[in-house]
Amino acid sequence: MKLTRRTVVATALASPLILRTARAANDLRASIKVDTQNTRGAIDRKLYGNFIEHLGRCIDGGVFQEGSRLSNAAGYRRDVLEAVRGLDVSLLRWPGGNFSSNYHWLDGIGPRDDRPPRLEMAWGTVESNRFGTHEFLDYAEELKTEPYICANLGTGTWTEAQQWVEYCNSAEDTAVTRMRRKNGRKDPWKVTYWGLGNEMDGPWQMGHRSAEDYGKFALEAAKLMRWTDPDVKLIAAGSSNYSAGVDWSLWNRTVVEHLQNYIDYLAIHLYVGNPNDDFGEFLASSRLMDDKIETTAKVIAGVLAGRTDGRKVHIAFDEYNVWYRARGDKQRGRRILEERYNLEDALVVATLLNSLVNHADVVKIANMAQLVNVIAPIFTNDEGLFLQTIYYPLQLFARNAHGNSLKLEVDVPGYNTKQWHDVPYLDVSGAIDGNTLVLNVVNRHKAEGIDATISLADKTFAGTLGVDEVNGPDVKAANDFGKTVVRVQSRTARAQGKTLEHRFPAHSFTQLKAQLA
Ligand code: AHR
């Protein structure tokens, strides 16, 4: 890979300011300048959400496995619960995904043995309905995570969506809430986050509509849902169809135009992969996420520009991940999407998380898709589980990258790929929470460590420095049952004064956590 040299590059919108100075082509030194007053806005905890869908073994055999010696009385896998707790999941999306577009929630309440099995067309299976609204919301309570329900705006009706909100949130005495009480839940759960369908721009979606038709249909659902509970926050289905020739931004604009008075978020999705086995190209994938966010933010701002009421619509990046190997895999005739992750995938996930933090002013929700077995950080069999490589960057971000997102000044050499120009070898985001500074750094270089000088403009390092590093013997290294070769290695160091020298090893993700004074 050839090093690039540029004098000044400043990225658009909310990305970190990146300054590069010309120097010898083989000089891999970097500098990261931190001014704790230079922030772009609060990092919403809901950036560290996850997603469970009725798909393959995500719920059935992952989250929930009745009769397993590893499950508790409610049917939840105890080992999975513990692994999920390690991710500090802030927001859990359910029941899909594509599944949600033909899911009729009334099928999933009442005594489990009486619930009707239904043909499931999104993933080609039979849905038992043994895991339904109560099982999901009780699971979220058990995890102390915020639930996010995606309503069926594919084959579902306005009334069905409205009554789901009523069932979950109303304290009134109605026929619908009597059903809830009869099913064992006296008080409403008060679910705040509701999706107005999933990927409705995709021809693969059951009930797919044009942007106009979706905008009109979703508006009527939104009104009824909001009038049932004024506290709900509504998330419209934004673009996910990035096929050649599709103007995905036009979908977003049309949807926001129709729904601007009712929605709080517009959802967008992105999956990336390495089909040509090109490490440099793959590691630059976060550029795609930057682009989706920045383009969508501009579209939203454009639609809302004429308003004087300060109305805001944020981005919900409610599906993102690496996903390209297990696209068509099947087990006993049903699609299972059991992607196995290696170190390079974990590094890409860390860059995607950097992109989310570097756009924290406009992105306020994000959900890694998904949580268990299906394109997931946690992988089970009937005997136990192991943590996939992508578990570790998500865990480090969710636990530590809080407070305000920092605009950093990063001076680092870059490289060119077939698709991208001047991709910085160090991909960086920063967070400041009181006196705690967190820097998230991916070294995209496959072979070389990079020495960096980290300097503070307005503070000093106050002693202890936590260093958490995700790395492994090579970029294809992967974990498995009984084998953990990619994990977090943690150590502490000392940091004092205004500057700190740190070497970021080849193909690594490092999170530095420093107390400042
Ligand atoms: O997460 C897997 C699938 O990817 C989801 O069901 C769908 O929304 C997306 O296309």
Short mmCIF file of C-alpha atoms and ligand atoms in Angstrom, two decimals:
data_model
loop_
_atom_site.label_atom_id
_atom_site.label_comp_id
_atom_site.label_asym_id
_atom_site.label_seq_id
_atom_site.Cartn_x
_atom_site.Cartn_y
_atom_site.Cartn_z
CA MET A 1 0.00 0.00 0.00
CA LYS A 2 1.30 3.43 -0.93
CA LEU A 3 1.35 6.16 1.69
CA THR A 4 -0.48 9.33 0.81
CA ARG A 5 0.72 12.80 1.69
CA ARG A 6 -1.50 15.80 2.00
CA THR A 7 -1.10 19.14 3.62
CA VAL A 8 -4.55 19.70 5.06
CA VAL A 9 -7.65 17.60 4.96
CA ALA A 10 -10.71 18.62 6.91
CA THR A 11 -13.63 16.20 6.73
CA ALA A 12 -17.18 17.37 6.25
CA LEU A 13 -19.96 17.82 8.78
CA ALA A 14 -19.41 16.10 12.07
CA SER A 15 -16.37 13.93 11.31
CA PRO A 16 -13.17 14.51 13.28
CA LEU A 17 -11.00 17.24 11.98
CA ILE A 18 -8.06 15.51 10.36
CA LEU A 19 -4.97 17.53 9.58
CA ARG A 20 -2.08 15.94 7.74
CA THR A 21 1.30 17.44 7.10
CA ALA A 22 3.68 16.41 4.34
CA ARG A 23 6.59 14.21 5.41
CA ALA A 24 8.70 11.24 4.39
CA ALA A 25 6.55 8.52 2.85
CA ASN A 26 7.80 5.87 5.27
CA ASP A 27 7.27 7.98 8.40
CA LEU A 28 4.39 6.37 10.24
CA ARG A 29 4.40 8.69 13.24
CA ALA A 30 1.13 10.26 14.30
CA SER A 31 -0.10 12.94 16.63
CA ILE A 32 -3.48 13.24 18.33
CA LYS A 33 -4.34 16.60 19.86
CA VAL A 34 -7.10 16.81 22.43
CA ASP A 35 -8.89 19.95 23.54
CA THR A 36 -11.54 18.85 26.02
CA GLN A 37 -13.59 21.99 25.29
CA ASN A 38 -13.82 21.13 21.61
CA THR A 39 -16.81 18.79 21.55
CA ARG A 40 -19.58 18.02 19.08
CA GLY A 41 -22.30 16.97 21.52
CA ALA A 42 -23.42 14.30 23.94
CA ILE A 43 -22.86 10.64 23.16
CA ASP A 44 -26.26 9.06 23.70
CA ARG A 45 -26.01 5.82 25.65
CA LYS A 46 -28.42 4.38 23.11
CA LEU A 47 -25.54 4.23 20.62
CA TYR A 48 -24.67 0.95 22.29
CA GLY A 49 -27.84 -0.96 21.52
CA ASN A 50 -28.38 -4.45 20.13
CA PHE A 51 -31.03 -6.30 18.24
CA ILE A 52 -32.74 -9.69 18.51
CA GLU A 53 -34.82 -11.07 15.68
CA HIS A 54 -36.87 -14.22 15.23
CA LEU A 55 -34.28 -15.57 12.85
CA GLY A 56 -32.24 -18.77 12.98
CA ARG A 57 -30.91 -19.36 16.51
CA CYS A 58 -30.91 -15.75 17.70
CA ILE A 59 -33.90 -16.10 20.00
CA ASP A 60 -34.79 -19.78 19.77
CA GLY A 61 -31.59 -21.54 20.92
CA GLY A 62 -29.80 -18.31 21.77
CA VAL A 63 -31.60 -15.93 24.09
CA PHE A 64 -34.34 -18.44 24.89
CA GLN A 65 -34.09 -22.20 25.12
CA GLU A 66 -36.89 -23.90 27.02
CA GLY A 67 -35.91 -27.19 28.59
CA SER A 68 -32.15 -26.55 28.44
CA ARG A 69 -30.19 -27.22 31.62
CA LEU A 70 -28.56 -23.85 30.94
CA SER A 71 -31.87 -21.96 31.06
CA ASN A 72 -33.72 -20.46 33.99
CA ALA A 73 -37.39 -21.08 34.84
CA ALA A 74 -38.52 -18.43 32.34
CA GLY A 75 -36.61 -20.19 29.54
CA TYR A 76 -33.83 -17.59 29.20
CA ARG A 77 -30.34 -19.00 28.75
CA ARG A 78 -28.43 -18.01 31.90
CA ASP A 79 -25.00 -18.11 30.25
CA VAL A 80 -26.27 -15.88 27.43
CA LEU A 81 -27.79 -13.46 29.94
CA GLU A 82 -24.43 -13.13 31.64
CA ALA A 83 -22.61 -12.54 28.34
CA VAL A 84 -25.23 -9.99 27.30
CA ARG A 85 -24.84 -8.19 30.63
CA GLY A 86 -21.15 -7.78 29.78
CA LEU A 87 -22.18 -5.59 26.84
CA ASP A 88 -24.12 -3.05 28.91
CA VAL A 89 -26.84 -3.15 26.26
CA SER A 90 -28.60 0.21 26.38
CA LEU A 91 -31.44 -0.46 23.92
CA LEU A 92 -32.71 -3.80 22.62
CA ARG A 93 -34.62 -3.92 19.33
CA TRP A 94 -37.15 -6.70 18.61
CA PRO A 95 -38.81 -8.67 16.89
CA GLY A 96 -37.13 -7.83 13.54
CA GLY A 97 -35.80 -7.02 11.05
CA ASN A 98 -37.57 -8.52 8.11
CA PHE A 99 -39.47 -10.78 10.50
CA SER A 100 -41.41 -7.84 11.91
CA SER A 101 -43.14 -7.18 8.58
CA ASN A 102 -45.46 -10.16 8.95
CA TYR A 103 -45.50 -10.48 12.74
CA HIS A 104 -48.89 -10.27 14.38
CA TRP A 105 -48.26 -9.61 18.04
CA LEU A 106 -51.55 -11.11 19.21
CA ASP A 107 -50.15 -14.51 18.16
CA GLY A 108 -47.42 -14.14 20.80
CA ILE A 109 -49.44 -13.53 23.97
CA GLY A 110 -51.42 -15.81 26.29
CA PRO A 111 -50.53 -19.31 27.48
CA ARG A 112 -47.51 -20.49 25.47
CA ASP A 113 -48.98 -23.86 24.58
CA ASP A 114 -52.06 -22.22 23.08
CA ARG A 115 -50.18 -19.87 20.76
CA PRO A 116 -50.52 -20.57 17.04
CA PRO A 117 -47.50 -21.68 15.00
CA ARG A 118 -47.34 -19.63 11.79
CA LEU A 119 -45.51 -19.91 8.51
CA GLU A 120 -42.65 -17.43 8.59
CA MET A 121 -41.85 -16.08 5.13
CA ALA A 122 -38.95 -13.67 5.78
CA TRP A 123 -36.54 -16.47 6.68
CA GLY A 124 -38.48 -19.50 5.51
CA THR A 125 -39.43 -21.29 8.70
CA VAL A 126 -42.28 -21.82 11.16
CA GLU A 127 -42.64 -19.35 14.02
CA SER A 128 -43.75 -21.05 17.23
CA ASN A 129 -44.71 -17.76 18.92
CA ARG A 130 -43.47 -19.11 22.26
CA PHE A 131 -41.34 -15.99 22.66
CA GLY A 132 -43.66 -12.98 22.42
CA THR A 133 -44.29 -9.57 23.92
CA HIS A 134 -44.16 -10.69 27.58
CA GLU A 135 -41.05 -12.77 27.06
CA PHE A 136 -39.29 -9.89 25.30
CA LEU A 137 -40.27 -7.15 27.71
CA ASP A 138 -39.52 -9.28 30.76
CA TYR A 139 -36.11 -10.05 29.24
CA ALA A 140 -35.44 -6.34 28.77
CA GLU A 141 -36.45 -5.73 32.39
CA GLU A 142 -34.17 -8.52 33.56
CA LEU A 143 -31.29 -6.89 31.65
CA LYS A 144 -32.29 -3.38 32.76
CA THR A 145 -32.17 -2.36 29.13
CA GLU A 146 -34.54 -0.09 27.26
CA PRO A 147 -36.84 -2.05 24.90
CA TYR A 148 -37.43 -0.96 21.32
CA ILE A 149 -40.29 -2.63 19.45
CA CYS A 150 -40.49 -2.56 15.67
CA ALA A 151 -44.16 -2.61 14.64
CA ASN A 152 -45.45 -4.47 11.59
CA LEU A 153 -46.02 -1.85 8.91
CA GLY A 154 -45.74 -4.45 6.17
CA THR A 155 -48.77 -6.75 6.42
CA GLY A 156 -50.01 -5.19 9.66
CA THR A 157 -52.75 -2.63 10.15
CA TRP A 158 -52.88 0.76 11.84
CA THR A 159 -55.09 -0.64 14.57
CA GLU A 160 -52.72 -3.52 15.22
CA ALA A 161 -49.83 -1.12 15.75
CA GLN A 162 -51.94 1.18 17.90
CA GLN A 163 -53.24 -1.66 20.08
CA TRP A 164 -49.73 -3.00 20.60
CA VAL A 165 -48.82 0.37 22.14
CA GLU A 166 -52.03 0.22 24.19
CA TYR A 167 -51.25 -3.32 25.40
CA CYS A 168 -47.75 -2.35 26.49
CA ASN A 169 -48.25 1.19 27.72
CA SER A 170 -51.80 2.00 28.77
CA ALA A 171 -52.97 2.08 32.38
CA GLU A 172 -56.63 2.53 31.29
CA ASP A 173 -59.16 -0.23 31.75
CA THR A 174 -59.88 -1.40 28.20
CA ALA A 175 -60.47 -4.69 26.46
CA VAL A 176 -56.84 -4.63 25.33
CA THR A 177 -55.32 -3.87 28.73
CA ARG A 178 -57.62 -6.47 30.33
CA MET A 179 -55.93 -9.02 28.08
CA ARG A 180 -52.55 -7.90 29.38
CA ARG A 181 -53.70 -8.20 32.98
CA LYS A 182 -55.20 -11.61 32.28
CA ASN A 183 -51.85 -12.65 30.87
CA GLY A 184 -50.16 -11.81 34.16
CA ARG A 185 -48.96 -8.23 33.75
CA LYS A 186 -50.86 -5.67 35.82
CA ASP A 187 -48.80 -2.52 35.24
CA PRO A 188 -47.86 -1.32 31.78
CA TRP A 189 -44.22 -1.70 30.77
CA LYS A 190 -44.16 1.78 29.19
CA VAL A 191 -42.19 1.07 26.04
CA THR A 192 -40.81 4.35 24.74
CA TYR A 193 -39.15 3.38 21.45
CA TRP A 194 -41.32 2.15 18.56
CA GLY A 195 -40.26 1.48 15.00
CA LEU A 196 -42.65 2.26 12.13
CA GLY A 197 -41.70 -0.85 10.20
CA ASN A 198 -38.40 -2.21 8.93
CA GLU A 199 -36.54 -1.59 5.65
CA MET A 200 -39.76 -0.69 3.86
CA ASP A 201 -37.72 0.54 0.87
CA GLY A 202 -36.53 -2.99 0.08
CA PRO A 203 -38.37 -5.11 -2.50
CA TRP A 204 -37.43 -8.06 -0.26
CA GLN A 205 -39.66 -6.67 2.49
CA MET A 206 -43.13 -8.12 3.02
CA GLY A 207 -45.49 -5.21 2.41
CA HIS A 208 -42.81 -3.14 0.61
CA ARG A 209 -44.17 0.20 -0.56
CA SER A 210 -43.04 3.24 -2.50
CA ALA A 211 -41.70 6.12 -0.37
CA GLU A 212 -44.92 8.05 -0.92
CA ASP A 213 -47.14 5.14 0.04
CA TYR A 214 -45.02 4.28 3.06
CA GLY A 215 -44.95 7.92 4.18
CA LYS A 216 -48.74 8.15 4.05
CA PHE A 217 -49.34 4.76 5.67
CA ALA A 218 -46.78 5.28 8.44
CA LEU A 219 -48.19 8.72 9.20
CA GLU A 220 -51.59 7.30 10.10
CA ALA A 221 -49.99 4.59 12.25
CA ALA A 222 -47.80 7.21 13.94
CA LYS A 223 -50.78 9.39 14.79
CA LEU A 224 -52.66 6.54 16.43
CA MET A 225 -49.60 5.35 18.32
CA ARG A 226 -48.78 8.85 19.58
CA TRP A 227 -52.41 9.50 20.57
CA THR A 228 -52.40 6.26 22.52
CA ASP A 229 -49.28 7.32 24.42
CA PRO A 230 -47.86 10.83 23.88
CA ASP A 231 -44.56 9.74 25.41
CA VAL A 232 -43.60 7.27 22.70
CA LYS A 233 -40.63 8.05 20.47
CA LEU A 234 -41.16 6.97 16.89
CA ILE A 235 -38.55 5.71 14.45
CA ALA A 236 -39.33 5.79 10.73
CA ALA A 237 -37.89 3.23 8.32
CA GLY A 238 -35.21 5.08 6.36
CA SER A 239 -33.12 3.71 3.58
CA SER A 240 -31.40 0.35 3.48
CA ASN A 241 -31.52 -0.38 -0.24
CA TYR A 242 -28.17 0.71 -1.63
CA SER A 243 -28.51 -1.22 -4.89
CA ALA A 244 -27.06 0.40 -8.01
CA GLY A 245 -29.48 2.86 -9.55
CA VAL A 246 -31.51 3.36 -6.36
CA ASP A 247 -31.66 6.92 -5.03
CA TRP A 248 -31.66 6.01 -1.34
CA SER A 249 -31.54 9.64 -0.26
CA LEU A 250 -34.78 10.36 -2.08
CA TRP A 251 -36.51 7.72 0.04
CA ASN A 252 -35.22 9.42 3.18
CA ARG A 253 -36.30 12.87 2.06
CA THR A 254 -39.80 11.74 1.10
CA VAL A 255 -40.28 9.85 4.37
CA VAL A 256 -39.13 12.77 6.54
CA GLU A 257 -41.33 15.15 4.55
CA HIS A 258 -44.39 13.01 5.34
CA LEU A 259 -43.55 12.11 8.92
CA GLN A 260 -41.67 15.12 10.29
CA ASN A 261 -44.38 16.06 12.81
CA TYR A 262 -44.45 12.62 14.39
CA ILE A 263 -41.05 10.98 14.22
CA ASP A 264 -38.06 11.44 16.48
CA TYR A 265 -35.64 9.28 14.47
CA LEU A 266 -35.02 8.05 10.96
CA ALA A 267 -33.55 4.53 10.82
CA ILE A 268 -30.77 3.60 8.40
CA HIS A 269 -28.88 0.32 8.01
CA LEU A 270 -25.49 -0.80 6.74
CA TYR A 271 -23.66 -4.11 6.47
CA VAL A 272 -20.08 -4.27 5.22
CA GLY A 273 -17.80 -7.12 4.17
CA ASN A 274 -14.51 -8.27 2.69
CA PRO A 275 -15.55 -10.41 -0.30
CA ASN A 276 -12.28 -9.77 -2.20
CA ASP A 277 -10.02 -10.37 0.77
CA ASP A 278 -8.55 -6.86 0.59
CA PHE A 279 -7.57 -5.85 4.12
CA GLY A 280 -6.94 -2.15 3.38
CA GLU A 281 -10.22 -1.77 1.52
CA PHE A 282 -12.18 -3.61 4.21
CA LEU A 283 -10.66 -1.56 7.01
CA ALA A 284 -11.81 1.57 5.19
CA SER A 285 -15.47 0.43 5.28
CA SER A 286 -16.37 2.95 7.96
CA ARG A 287 -16.14 5.55 5.18
CA LEU A 288 -19.43 4.09 3.94
CA MET A 289 -21.00 4.63 7.33
CA ASP A 290 -19.66 8.19 7.46
CA ASP A 291 -21.19 8.80 4.07
CA LYS A 292 -24.60 7.34 4.97
CA ILE A 293 -24.74 9.40 8.15
CA GLU A 294 -23.54 12.66 6.66
CA THR A 295 -25.79 12.43 3.59
CA THR A 296 -28.82 11.48 5.71
CA ALA A 297 -28.14 14.25 8.23
CA LYS A 298 -28.07 16.78 5.40
CA VAL A 299 -31.33 15.46 3.97
CA ILE A 300 -33.05 15.69 7.37
CA ALA A 301 -31.66 19.18 7.97
CA GLY A 302 -32.86 20.23 4.50
CA VAL A 303 -36.42 19.06 5.16
CA LEU A 304 -36.57 20.68 8.61
CA ALA A 305 -34.81 23.89 7.52
CA GLY A 306 -37.91 26.04 7.15
CA ARG A 307 -39.31 25.19 10.58
CA THR A 308 -39.18 27.61 13.47
CA ASP A 309 -40.21 25.21 16.24
CA GLY A 310 -36.77 23.62 16.74
CA ARG A 311 -38.06 20.19 15.76
CA LYS A 312 -35.32 17.54 15.62
CA VAL A 313 -35.17 14.21 13.83
CA HIS A 314 -32.08 12.20 14.71
CA ILE A 315 -30.58 9.21 12.99
CA ALA A 316 -31.15 5.72 14.41
CA PHE A 317 -28.49 3.44 12.91
CA ASP A 318 -30.52 0.49 14.09
CA GLU A 319 -28.74 -2.23 12.10
CA TYR A 320 -25.02 -2.30 11.37
CA ASN A 321 -22.33 -4.95 11.32
CA VAL A 322 -19.93 -6.98 9.22
CA TRP A 323 -22.00 -9.51 7.26
CA TYR A 324 -20.98 -11.11 3.99
CA ARG A 325 -20.03 -14.78 4.48
CA ALA A 326 -23.18 -16.24 5.99
CA ARG A 327 -25.71 -14.68 3.66
CA GLY A 328 -27.32 -17.80 2.24
CA ASP A 329 -26.40 -20.44 4.83
CA LYS A 330 -29.13 -22.82 5.89
CA GLN A 331 -29.64 -25.39 8.61
CA ARG A 332 -32.41 -27.92 8.17
CA GLY A 333 -33.86 -25.75 5.40
CA ARG A 334 -33.99 -22.48 7.33
CA ARG A 335 -31.69 -19.50 6.97
CA ILE A 336 -29.43 -19.00 9.97
CA LEU A 337 -26.87 -16.28 9.13
CA GLU A 338 -24.24 -17.69 11.49
CA GLU A 339 -21.30 -15.47 10.61
CA ARG A 340 -18.02 -16.39 12.31
CA TYR A 341 -15.90 -13.34 13.04
CA ASN A 342 -12.14 -12.85 12.99
CA LEU A 343 -9.80 -10.09 14.11
CA GLU A 344 -10.17 -7.94 10.99
CA ASP A 345 -13.95 -7.98 11.49
CA ALA A 346 -13.50 -6.78 15.07
CA LEU A 347 -11.28 -3.94 13.85
CA VAL A 348 -13.90 -2.91 11.30
CA VAL A 349 -16.59 -2.98 14.00
CA ALA A 350 -14.36 -0.70 16.10
CA THR A 351 -14.12 1.73 13.16
CA LEU A 352 -17.91 1.64 12.76
CA LEU A 353 -18.25 2.48 16.45
CA ASN A 354 -15.73 5.30 15.93
CA SER A 355 -17.91 6.60 13.12
CA LEU A 356 -20.98 6.56 15.40
CA VAL A 357 -19.13 8.43 18.16
CA ASN A 358 -17.71 10.88 15.61
CA HIS A 359 -21.27 11.66 14.53
CA ALA A 360 -22.79 11.65 18.01
CA ASP A 361 -24.43 15.01 17.38
CA VAL A 362 -26.74 13.52 14.73
CA VAL A 363 -26.82 9.79 15.53
CA LYS A 364 -28.63 9.12 18.79
CA ILE A 365 -29.50 5.43 18.46
CA ALA A 366 -27.48 2.51 17.11
CA ASN A 367 -28.08 -1.22 17.31
CA MET A 368 -25.52 -3.81 16.37
CA ALA A 369 -27.30 -6.50 14.39
CA GLN A 370 -27.65 -8.91 16.04
CA LEU A 371 -26.98 -10.18 19.58
CA VAL A 372 -26.74 -13.98 19.63
CA ASN A 373 -25.75 -16.52 16.92
CA VAL A 374 -27.17 -14.54 13.98
CA ILE A 375 -24.38 -12.15 12.81
CA ALA A 376 -23.64 -11.77 16.49
CA PRO A 377 -20.99 -11.19 19.15
CA ILE A 378 -22.24 -14.16 21.23
CA PHE A 379 -22.27 -17.69 19.81
CA THR A 380 -23.91 -20.66 21.50
CA ASN A 381 -24.39 -24.37 21.20
CA ASP A 382 -26.38 -26.63 23.50
CA GLU A 383 -23.41 -26.91 25.88
CA GLY A 384 -22.33 -23.29 26.25
CA LEU A 385 -21.08 -20.29 24.35
CA PHE A 386 -18.04 -18.37 23.21
CA LEU A 387 -17.50 -14.67 22.61
CA GLN A 388 -16.80 -13.73 19.04
CA THR A 389 -14.07 -11.19 18.23
CA ILE A 390 -16.59 -8.38 17.64
CA TYR A 391 -17.82 -8.71 21.23
CA TYR A 392 -14.75 -6.93 22.57
CA PRO A 393 -14.82 -3.56 20.77
CA LEU A 394 -18.55 -3.28 21.42
CA GLN A 395 -18.00 -4.02 25.09
CA LEU A 396 -15.23 -1.44 25.44
CA PHE A 397 -17.26 1.29 23.75
CA ALA A 398 -20.44 0.48 25.66
CA ARG A 399 -18.67 0.49 29.00
CA ASN A 400 -16.40 3.46 28.55
CA ALA A 401 -17.10 5.81 25.63
CA HIS A 402 -19.52 8.17 27.34
CA GLY A 403 -20.00 11.88 27.89
CA ASN A 404 -19.24 14.24 25.04
CA SER A 405 -17.80 13.36 21.66
CA LEU A 406 -14.49 15.13 21.05
CA LYS A 407 -13.39 16.85 17.87
CA LEU A 408 -9.80 15.69 17.71
CA GLU A 409 -6.94 16.97 15.64
CA VAL A 410 -5.28 13.89 14.19
CA ASP A 411 -2.14 14.03 12.10
CA VAL A 412 -1.41 10.64 10.58
CA PRO A 413 -0.34 9.23 7.22
CA GLY A 414 -2.97 7.62 5.05
CA TYR A 415 -3.26 5.14 2.19
CA ASN A 416 -5.33 4.76 -0.94
CA THR A 417 -7.62 1.87 -1.82
CA LYS A 418 -9.53 1.07 -5.01
CA GLN A 419 -12.51 2.91 -3.61
CA TRP A 420 -11.12 5.47 -1.18
CA HIS A 421 -8.44 8.11 -1.16
CA ASP A 422 -6.33 9.02 1.85
CA VAL A 423 -7.64 6.62 4.47
CA PRO A 424 -5.84 7.47 7.73
CA TYR A 425 -3.88 4.56 9.21
CA LEU A 426 -5.13 5.51 12.64
CA ASP A 427 -8.89 5.74 12.94
CA VAL A 428 -9.72 7.67 16.09
CA SER A 429 -12.63 8.83 18.22
CA GLY A 430 -12.63 10.43 21.63
CA ALA A 431 -14.98 10.98 24.55
CA ILE A 432 -14.73 13.22 27.58
CA ASP A 433 -16.84 12.53 30.64
CA GLY A 434 -15.98 14.87 33.52
CA ASN A 435 -12.26 14.32 33.96
CA THR A 436 -12.18 10.95 32.19
CA LEU A 437 -10.76 10.95 28.69
CA VAL A 438 -11.31 7.93 26.43
CA LEU A 439 -9.54 7.56 23.09
CA ASN A 440 -10.54 4.76 20.72
CA VAL A 441 -7.84 4.02 18.17
CA VAL A 442 -7.78 1.43 15.38
CA ASN A 443 -4.44 0.89 13.68
CA ARG A 444 -5.43 -0.05 10.13
CA HIS A 445 -1.87 -0.99 9.20
CA LYS A 446 -1.57 -4.72 8.69
CA ALA A 447 2.16 -4.91 9.41
CA GLU A 448 3.44 -1.84 11.23
CA GLY A 449 2.93 -0.37 14.67
CA ILE A 450 2.40 3.38 14.75
CA ASP A 451 3.96 5.66 17.37
CA ALA A 452 1.73 8.53 18.39
CA THR A 453 2.13 11.60 20.54
CA ILE A 454 -1.09 12.41 22.36
CA SER A 455 -1.20 15.95 23.64
CA LEU A 456 -3.67 17.86 25.76
CA ALA A 457 -4.43 21.50 25.00
CA ASP A 458 -6.24 22.45 28.19
CA LYS A 459 -5.59 19.73 30.80
CA THR A 460 -2.87 17.45 32.14
CA PHE A 461 -2.71 13.70 32.59
CA ALA A 462 -3.32 12.90 36.23
CA GLY A 463 -1.51 9.59 36.71
CA THR A 464 -3.23 6.35 35.84
CA LEU A 465 -3.78 5.31 32.26
CA GLY A 466 -5.87 2.26 31.37
CA VAL A 467 -4.83 0.50 28.16
CA ASP A 468 -7.25 -2.03 26.69
CA GLU A 469 -6.11 -3.63 23.47
CA VAL A 470 -7.94 -5.97 21.12
CA ASN A 471 -5.50 -7.89 18.95
CA GLY A 472 -4.54 -11.38 17.90
CA PRO A 473 -1.81 -13.38 16.17
CA ASP A 474 -3.02 -12.41 12.68
CA VAL A 475 -5.92 -10.63 11.06
CA LYS A 476 -7.77 -13.87 10.27
CA ALA A 477 -7.52 -15.16 13.86
CA ALA A 478 -10.94 -16.18 15.20
CA ASN A 479 -12.37 -17.49 18.45
CA ASP A 480 -14.29 -20.72 18.84
CA PHE A 481 -15.68 -22.95 21.57
CA GLY A 482 -12.80 -23.43 24.03
CA LYS A 483 -10.45 -21.21 22.02
CA THR A 484 -10.06 -17.48 22.66
CA VAL A 485 -7.25 -16.04 20.57
CA VAL A 486 -8.73 -12.58 20.07
CA ARG A 487 -9.68 -10.80 23.25
CA VAL A 488 -9.02 -7.66 25.31
CA GLN A 489 -5.61 -7.44 26.94
CA SER A 490 -5.74 -4.90 29.75
CA ARG A 491 -2.93 -3.13 31.56
CA THR A 492 -2.34 0.11 33.39
CA ALA A 493 0.40 2.64 32.82
CA ARG A 494 1.34 6.07 34.14
CA ALA A 495 0.67 9.32 32.33
CA GLN A 496 1.66 12.75 33.56
CA GLY A 497 2.01 16.22 32.10
CA LYS A 498 0.65 17.45 28.79
CA THR A 499 1.80 14.69 26.47
CA LEU A 500 1.81 10.93 26.24
CA GLU A 501 3.69 8.66 23.85
CA HIS A 502 1.91 5.48 22.81
CA ARG A 503 2.66 2.83 20.19
CA PHE A 504 -0.43 1.38 18.54
CA PRO A 505 0.52 -2.14 17.37
CA ALA A 506 -0.22 -3.37 13.86
CA HIS A 507 -3.84 -4.51 13.25
CA SER A 508 -5.11 -3.52 16.68
CA PHE A 509 -7.88 -1.66 18.43
CA THR A 510 -6.77 0.20 21.55
CA GLN A 511 -8.88 2.06 24.04
CA LEU A 512 -6.95 4.46 26.27
CA LYS A 513 -8.68 5.70 29.40
CA ALA A 514 -7.00 8.51 31.28
CA GLN A 515 -7.86 10.63 34.29
CA LEU A 516 -7.18 14.30 33.64
CA ALA A 517 -6.62 17.25 35.91
O1 AHR B 1 -30.22 -8.46 10.43
C1 AHR B 1 -30.58 -9.31 9.39
C2 AHR B 1 -31.54 -8.67 8.40
O2 AHR B 1 -30.87 -7.67 7.69
C3 AHR B 1 -32.73 -7.96 9.00
O3 AHR B 1 -33.79 -8.81 9.24
C4 AHR B 1 -33.09 -6.96 7.95
O4 AHR B 1 -33.68 -5.81 8.48
C5 AHR B 1 -31.77 -6.68 7.25
O5 AHR B 1 -31.90 -6.74 5.88
#
